Amino acid sequence: QPCSSYGYSTCTPGSTPTTGAATFAFTTSLPGIASGGLGRNASPKKNSRIFSVALFAANTQTKGTDGMIGSIQQANLVFNGSNNYTGQIQLAGVTPGSYFVKIKTDNSNWKLIPGVQTLTPGSTTTVSQVTLVTGDINNNNGLDVGDYSSMISCIKNSCDGNTKLLADLNDDGLVDEVDLNILYSGFSNRNGD
């Protein structure tokens, strides 16, 4: 679970409409899940995914999850058939103002959305598109030897079902060298925001 892994016990689904709530609209891409290109999968097994979203005061340090405002919220984003996952999350009970926003999914690092985002009740803010760094199989907000070991175990068919789902980075139902190459490319930006 993304929330419990970072010490926060409350995860609130973002799909229930709330009158007067502020809304963020996201467009996010995942390496290996897109049309075109070697090893890319344009037909992911999970057409929709749960993404976690965290807010931080715009005047604070944003490394890790320290200084997070409220609980981690969750949004269901849907694959648009070519390159991206898109969707919205409504945030009720958050004070209007300026925030840093981070996003992640179950096998990625946290990614800071570029710029300061303004939260206004009753309106939708479209944030900049980001590409997440995937391969964080052990969910510690960084790519490391533990993720590599899990990947190799799954390629050798010696990992459990949940680990296999997390290691299938291009979401084609197989854990193979394509997923390992995605992990390798992630090592160039191994630490999450």
PDB file of C-alpha atoms in Angstrom:
ATOM      1  CA  GLN A   1       0.000   0.000   0.000  1.00  0.00           C
ATOM      2  CA  PRO A   2       1.482   3.358  -0.987  1.00  0.00           C
ATOM      3  CA  CYS A   3       0.145   5.211   2.066  1.00  0.00           C
ATOM      4  CA  SER A   4       1.113   2.778   4.818  1.00  0.00           C
ATOM      5  CA  SER A   5       4.575   2.438   3.292  1.00  0.00           C
ATOM      6  CA  TYR A   6       5.261   6.078   4.030  1.00  0.00           C
ATOM      7  CA  GLY A   7       3.821   6.057   7.545  1.00  0.00           C
ATOM      8  CA  TYR A   8       0.436   7.569   6.748  1.00  0.00           C
ATOM      9  CA  SER A   9      -2.566   5.435   7.584  1.00  0.00           C
ATOM     10  CA  THR A  10      -5.281   7.423   5.820  1.00  0.00           C
ATOM     11  CA  CYS A  11      -5.836   7.104   2.092  1.00  0.00           C
ATOM     12  CA  THR A  12      -8.860   8.873   0.687  1.00  0.00           C
ATOM     13  CA  PRO A  13     -10.220   7.881  -2.732  1.00  0.00           C
ATOM     14  CA  GLY A  14     -10.445  10.939  -4.972  1.00  0.00           C
ATOM     15  CA  SER A  15     -13.338   9.712  -7.091  1.00  0.00           C
ATOM     16  CA  THR A  16     -16.328  10.842  -4.979  1.00  0.00           C
ATOM     17  CA  PRO A  17     -17.599  14.223  -6.203  1.00  0.00           C
ATOM     18  CA  THR A  18     -17.744  16.852  -3.459  1.00  0.00           C
ATOM     19  CA  THR A  19     -19.495  20.198  -3.900  1.00  0.00           C
ATOM     20  CA  GLY A  20     -17.000  23.051  -3.718  1.00  0.00           C
ATOM     21  CA  ALA A  21     -13.956  20.777  -3.769  1.00  0.00           C
ATOM     22  CA  ALA A  22     -10.871  21.781  -5.709  1.00  0.00           C
ATOM     23  CA  THR A  23      -9.852  19.459  -8.535  1.00  0.00           C
ATOM     24  CA  PHE A  24      -6.472  18.632 -10.021  1.00  0.00           C
ATOM     25  CA  ALA A  25      -6.335  17.134 -13.538  1.00  0.00           C
ATOM     26  CA  PHE A  26      -3.320  14.874 -14.192  1.00  0.00           C
ATOM     27  CA  THR A  27      -1.622  13.459 -17.274  1.00  0.00           C
ATOM     28  CA  THR A  28       1.082  10.956 -16.394  1.00  0.00           C
ATOM     29  CA  SER A  29       3.176   8.568 -18.455  1.00  0.00           C
ATOM     30  CA  LEU A  30       4.999   5.415 -17.406  1.00  0.00           C
ATOM     31  CA  PRO A  31       8.135   4.146 -19.183  1.00  0.00           C
ATOM     32  CA  GLY A  32       7.365   1.127 -21.348  1.00  0.00           C
ATOM     33  CA  ILE A  33       3.630   1.802 -21.541  1.00  0.00           C
ATOM     34  CA  ALA A  34       2.953   3.670 -24.763  1.00  0.00           C
ATOM     35  CA  SER A  35       2.424   3.154 -28.465  1.00  0.00           C
ATOM     36  CA  GLY A  36       5.451   2.814 -30.722  1.00  0.00           C
ATOM     37  CA  GLY A  37       9.044   2.136 -29.827  1.00  0.00           C
ATOM     38  CA  LEU A  38      10.927  -1.017 -29.003  1.00  0.00           C
ATOM     39  CA  GLY A  39       9.568  -2.792 -25.937  1.00  0.00           C
ATOM     40  CA  ARG A  40       6.680  -0.417 -25.448  1.00  0.00           C
ATOM     41  CA  ASN A  41       3.273  -1.851 -24.684  1.00  0.00           C
ATOM     42  CA  ALA A  42       0.239   0.046 -26.028  1.00  0.00           C
ATOM     43  CA  SER A  43      -2.221  -2.444 -24.489  1.00  0.00           C
ATOM     44  CA  PRO A  44      -1.476  -2.543 -20.738  1.00  0.00           C
ATOM     45  CA  LYS A  45      -3.194  -5.219 -18.655  1.00  0.00           C
ATOM     46  CA  LYS A  46      -4.343  -2.522 -16.200  1.00  0.00           C
ATOM     47  CA  ASN A  47      -6.286   0.029 -18.214  1.00  0.00           C
ATOM     48  CA  SER A  48      -6.675   2.112 -15.066  1.00  0.00           C
ATOM     49  CA  ARG A  49      -4.340   2.511 -12.112  1.00  0.00           C
ATOM     50  CA  ILE A  50      -4.446   4.009  -8.669  1.00  0.00           C
ATOM     51  CA  PHE A  51      -2.051   6.935  -8.292  1.00  0.00           C
ATOM     52  CA  SER A  52      -1.203   8.533  -4.943  1.00  0.00           C
ATOM     53  CA  VAL A  53      -1.120  12.324  -4.636  1.00  0.00           C
ATOM     54  CA  ALA A  54       0.441  14.389  -1.821  1.00  0.00           C
ATOM     55  CA  LEU A  55       0.365  18.158  -1.193  1.00  0.00           C
ATOM     56  CA  PHE A  56       3.087  20.290   0.392  1.00  0.00           C
ATOM     57  CA  ALA A  57       3.061  23.969   1.377  1.00  0.00           C
ATOM     58  CA  ALA A  58       4.770  25.936  -1.390  1.00  0.00           C
ATOM     59  CA  ASN A  59       7.235  27.487   1.065  1.00  0.00           C
ATOM     60  CA  THR A  60       8.591  24.204   2.504  1.00  0.00           C
ATOM     61  CA  GLN A  61      11.274  21.667   1.649  1.00  0.00           C
ATOM     62  CA  THR A  62       9.707  18.923  -0.491  1.00  0.00           C
ATOM     63  CA  LYS A  63      12.183  16.038  -0.162  1.00  0.00           C
ATOM     64  CA  GLY A  64      10.500  12.827   0.992  1.00  0.00           C
ATOM     65  CA  THR A  65       7.059  13.066   2.541  1.00  0.00           C
ATOM     66  CA  ASP A  66       8.012  15.269   5.513  1.00  0.00           C
ATOM     67  CA  GLY A  67       5.930  18.419   5.584  1.00  0.00           C
ATOM     68  CA  MET A  68       3.039  16.820   3.741  1.00  0.00           C
ATOM     69  CA  ILE A  69      -0.297  18.592   4.224  1.00  0.00           C
ATOM     70  CA  GLY A  70      -3.155  16.259   5.086  1.00  0.00           C
ATOM     71  CA  SER A  71      -3.297  12.628   4.063  1.00  0.00           C
ATOM     72  CA  ILE A  72      -2.155  11.016   0.851  1.00  0.00           C
ATOM     73  CA  GLN A  73      -5.063  11.143  -1.581  1.00  0.00           C
ATOM     74  CA  GLN A  74      -5.680   8.563  -4.281  1.00  0.00           C
ATOM     75  CA  ALA A  75      -6.827   9.068  -7.860  1.00  0.00           C
ATOM     76  CA  ASN A  76      -7.851   6.529 -10.488  1.00  0.00           C
ATOM     77  CA  LEU A  77      -6.168   7.466 -13.781  1.00  0.00           C
ATOM     78  CA  VAL A  78      -7.129   5.755 -17.050  1.00  0.00           C
ATOM     79  CA  PHE A  79      -4.840   4.854 -19.962  1.00  0.00           C
ATOM     80  CA  ASN A  80      -5.812   6.988 -22.966  1.00  0.00           C
ATOM     81  CA  GLY A  81      -4.919   4.347 -25.567  1.00  0.00           C
ATOM     82  CA  SER A  82      -1.659   5.845 -26.763  1.00  0.00           C
ATOM     83  CA  ASN A  83       0.854   7.196 -24.243  1.00  0.00           C
ATOM     84  CA  ASN A  84      -0.635   8.514 -21.002  1.00  0.00           C
ATOM     85  CA  TYR A  85      -2.779   7.931 -17.965  1.00  0.00           C
ATOM     86  CA  THR A  86      -5.221  10.783 -17.367  1.00  0.00           C
ATOM     87  CA  GLY A  87      -7.754  11.645 -14.703  1.00  0.00           C
ATOM     88  CA  GLN A  88      -8.771  13.972 -11.924  1.00  0.00           C
ATOM     89  CA  ILE A  89      -8.729  14.022  -8.158  1.00  0.00           C
ATOM     90  CA  GLN A  90     -10.996  16.160  -6.018  1.00  0.00           C
ATOM     91  CA  LEU A  91      -9.545  17.491  -2.790  1.00  0.00           C
ATOM     92  CA  ALA A  92     -12.087  18.445  -0.138  1.00  0.00           C
ATOM     93  CA  GLY A  93     -11.130  20.020   3.172  1.00  0.00           C
ATOM     94  CA  VAL A  94      -7.836  21.488   1.942  1.00  0.00           C
ATOM     95  CA  THR A  95      -7.237  25.194   2.496  1.00  0.00           C
ATOM     96  CA  PRO A  96      -7.127  27.192  -0.754  1.00  0.00           C
ATOM     97  CA  GLY A  97      -3.615  28.346  -1.586  1.00  0.00           C
ATOM     98  CA  SER A  98      -0.350  27.472  -3.289  1.00  0.00           C
ATOM     99  CA  TYR A  99       1.108  23.973  -3.062  1.00  0.00           C
ATOM    100  CA  PHE A 100       3.753  21.652  -4.368  1.00  0.00           C
ATOM    101  CA  VAL A 101       2.147  18.433  -5.644  1.00  0.00           C
ATOM    102  CA  LYS A 102       3.721  14.972  -5.877  1.00  0.00           C
ATOM    103  CA  ILE A 103       2.374  11.861  -7.592  1.00  0.00           C
ATOM    104  CA  LYS A 104       3.319   8.155  -7.707  1.00  0.00           C
ATOM    105  CA  THR A 105       1.876   4.751  -8.513  1.00  0.00           C
ATOM    106  CA  ASP A 106       2.470   1.374  -6.867  1.00  0.00           C
ATOM    107  CA  ASN A 107       5.879   0.700  -8.483  1.00  0.00           C
ATOM    108  CA  SER A 108       7.235   4.211  -9.045  1.00  0.00           C
ATOM    109  CA  ASN A 109       9.105   6.868  -7.114  1.00  0.00           C
ATOM    110  CA  TRP A 110       7.362  10.045  -5.992  1.00  0.00           C
ATOM    111  CA  LYS A 111       7.538  12.721  -8.710  1.00  0.00           C
ATOM    112  CA  LEU A 112       7.220  16.445  -8.021  1.00  0.00           C
ATOM    113  CA  ILE A 113       4.921  18.182 -10.510  1.00  0.00           C
ATOM    114  CA  PRO A 114       6.894  21.179 -11.879  1.00  0.00           C
ATOM    115  CA  GLY A 115       5.897  24.579 -10.510  1.00  0.00           C
ATOM    116  CA  VAL A 116       3.611  25.777  -7.758  1.00  0.00           C
ATOM    117  CA  GLN A 117      -0.019  24.687  -8.082  1.00  0.00           C
ATOM    118  CA  THR A 118      -2.900  26.912  -6.955  1.00  0.00           C
ATOM    119  CA  LEU A 119      -5.764  25.151  -5.210  1.00  0.00           C
ATOM    120  CA  THR A 120      -9.101  26.947  -5.635  1.00  0.00           C
ATOM    121  CA  PRO A 121     -12.406  25.469  -4.372  1.00  0.00           C
ATOM    122  CA  GLY A 122     -14.879  24.771  -7.163  1.00  0.00           C
ATOM    123  CA  SER A 123     -12.286  24.899  -9.948  1.00  0.00           C
ATOM    124  CA  THR A 124     -10.027  22.479 -11.833  1.00  0.00           C
ATOM    125  CA  THR A 125      -6.269  23.010 -12.072  1.00  0.00           C
ATOM    126  CA  THR A 126      -4.535  21.124 -14.877  1.00  0.00           C
ATOM    127  CA  VAL A 127      -0.996  20.296 -13.790  1.00  0.00           C
ATOM    128  CA  SER A 128       2.005  19.729 -16.056  1.00  0.00           C
ATOM    129  CA  GLN A 129       2.434  16.267 -17.545  1.00  0.00           C
ATOM    130  CA  VAL A 130       5.115  14.139 -15.871  1.00  0.00           C
ATOM    131  CA  THR A 131       6.798  10.821 -16.592  1.00  0.00           C
ATOM    132  CA  LEU A 132       7.287   8.707 -13.498  1.00  0.00           C
ATOM    133  CA  VAL A 133      10.400   6.640 -12.775  1.00  0.00           C
ATOM    134  CA  THR A 134       9.228   3.040 -12.410  1.00  0.00           C
ATOM    135  CA  GLY A 135      10.988   0.062 -10.873  1.00  0.00           C
ATOM    136  CA  ASP A 136      10.517   0.817  -7.172  1.00  0.00           C
ATOM    137  CA  ILE A 137       9.394  -2.742  -6.451  1.00  0.00           C
ATOM    138  CA  ASN A 138      10.219  -2.551  -2.728  1.00  0.00           C
ATOM    139  CA  ASN A 139       8.375   0.800  -2.404  1.00  0.00           C
ATOM    140  CA  ASN A 140      11.107   2.837  -0.668  1.00  0.00           C
ATOM    141  CA  ASN A 141      11.037   5.835  -3.059  1.00  0.00           C
ATOM    142  CA  GLY A 142      14.291   4.886  -4.745  1.00  0.00           C
ATOM    143  CA  LEU A 143      15.701   2.321  -7.129  1.00  0.00           C
ATOM    144  CA  ASP A 144      18.299   0.086  -5.506  1.00  0.00           C
ATOM    145  CA  VAL A 145      19.817  -3.388  -5.374  1.00  0.00           C
ATOM    146  CA  GLY A 146      16.654  -4.682  -3.669  1.00  0.00           C
ATOM    147  CA  ASP A 147      14.569  -3.733  -6.707  1.00  0.00           C
ATOM    148  CA  TYR A 148      17.161  -5.304  -9.016  1.00  0.00           C
ATOM    149  CA  SER A 149      17.155  -8.544  -6.968  1.00  0.00           C
ATOM    150  CA  SER A 150      13.357  -8.686  -7.039  1.00  0.00           C
ATOM    151  CA  MET A 151      13.372  -8.152 -10.802  1.00  0.00           C
ATOM    152  CA  ILE A 152      15.887 -10.970 -11.368  1.00  0.00           C
ATOM    153  CA  SER A 153      13.874 -13.298  -9.110  1.00  0.00           C
ATOM    154  CA  CYS A 154      10.741 -12.573 -11.121  1.00  0.00           C
ATOM    155  CA  ILE A 155      12.521 -13.115 -14.444  1.00  0.00           C
ATOM    156  CA  LYS A 156      13.575 -16.530 -13.074  1.00  0.00           C
ATOM    157  CA  ASN A 157       9.940 -17.199 -12.006  1.00  0.00           C
ATOM    158  CA  SER A 158      10.894 -17.347  -8.338  1.00  0.00           C
ATOM    159  CA  CYS A 159       8.931 -14.406  -6.892  1.00  0.00           C
ATOM    160  CA  ASP A 160       5.423 -14.139  -5.439  1.00  0.00           C
ATOM    161  CA  GLY A 161       2.437 -12.907  -7.447  1.00  0.00           C
ATOM    162  CA  ASN A 162       2.339  -9.398  -5.972  1.00  0.00           C
ATOM    163  CA  THR A 163       6.053  -8.840  -6.625  1.00  0.00           C
ATOM    164  CA  LYS A 164       5.563 -10.087 -10.179  1.00  0.00           C
ATOM    165  CA  LEU A 165       2.806  -7.501 -10.752  1.00  0.00           C
ATOM    166  CA  LEU A 166       5.102  -4.729  -9.499  1.00  0.00           C
ATOM    167  CA  ALA A 167       8.067  -5.968 -11.565  1.00  0.00           C
ATOM    168  CA  ASP A 168       6.051  -6.072 -14.808  1.00  0.00           C
ATOM    169  CA  LEU A 169       6.997  -2.484 -15.637  1.00  0.00           C
ATOM    170  CA  ASN A 170       5.541  -2.422 -19.153  1.00  0.00           C
ATOM    171  CA  ASP A 171       2.369  -4.203 -17.911  1.00  0.00           C
ATOM    172  CA  ASP A 172       2.279  -6.866 -20.621  1.00  0.00           C
ATOM    173  CA  GLY A 173       1.773  -9.814 -18.236  1.00  0.00           C
ATOM    174  CA  LEU A 174       5.414 -10.946 -18.409  1.00  0.00           C
ATOM    175  CA  VAL A 175       8.495 -10.095 -16.362  1.00  0.00           C
ATOM    176  CA  ASP A 176      11.375 -10.252 -18.805  1.00  0.00           C
ATOM    177  CA  GLU A 177      14.397  -8.417 -20.178  1.00  0.00           C
ATOM    178  CA  VAL A 178      12.204  -5.555 -21.397  1.00  0.00           C
ATOM    179  CA  ASP A 179      11.224  -4.815 -17.787  1.00  0.00           C
ATOM    180  CA  LEU A 180      14.853  -5.149 -16.709  1.00  0.00           C
ATOM    181  CA  ASN A 181      15.868  -2.565 -19.337  1.00  0.00           C
ATOM    182  CA  ILE A 182      13.203  -0.165 -18.018  1.00  0.00           C
ATOM    183  CA  LEU A 183      14.642  -0.660 -14.527  1.00  0.00           C
ATOM    184  CA  TYR A 184      18.170  -0.026 -15.849  1.00  0.00           C
ATOM    185  CA  SER A 185      17.048   3.231 -17.469  1.00  0.00           C
ATOM    186  CA  GLY A 186      15.449   4.297 -14.180  1.00  0.00           C
ATOM    187  CA  PHE A 187      18.760   3.963 -12.343  1.00  0.00           C
ATOM    188  CA  SER A 188      19.904   7.211 -13.985  1.00  0.00           C
ATOM    189  CA  ASN A 189      17.261   8.999 -11.877  1.00  0.00           C
ATOM    190  CA  ARG A 190      17.017   6.536  -9.022  1.00  0.00           C
ATOM    191  CA  ASN A 191      15.909   8.766  -6.124  1.00  0.00           C
ATOM    192  CA  GLY A 192      12.336   9.983  -5.829  1.00  0.00           C
ATOM    193  CA  ASP A 193      11.391  13.594  -5.159  1.00  0.00           C
TER     194      ASP A 193
END
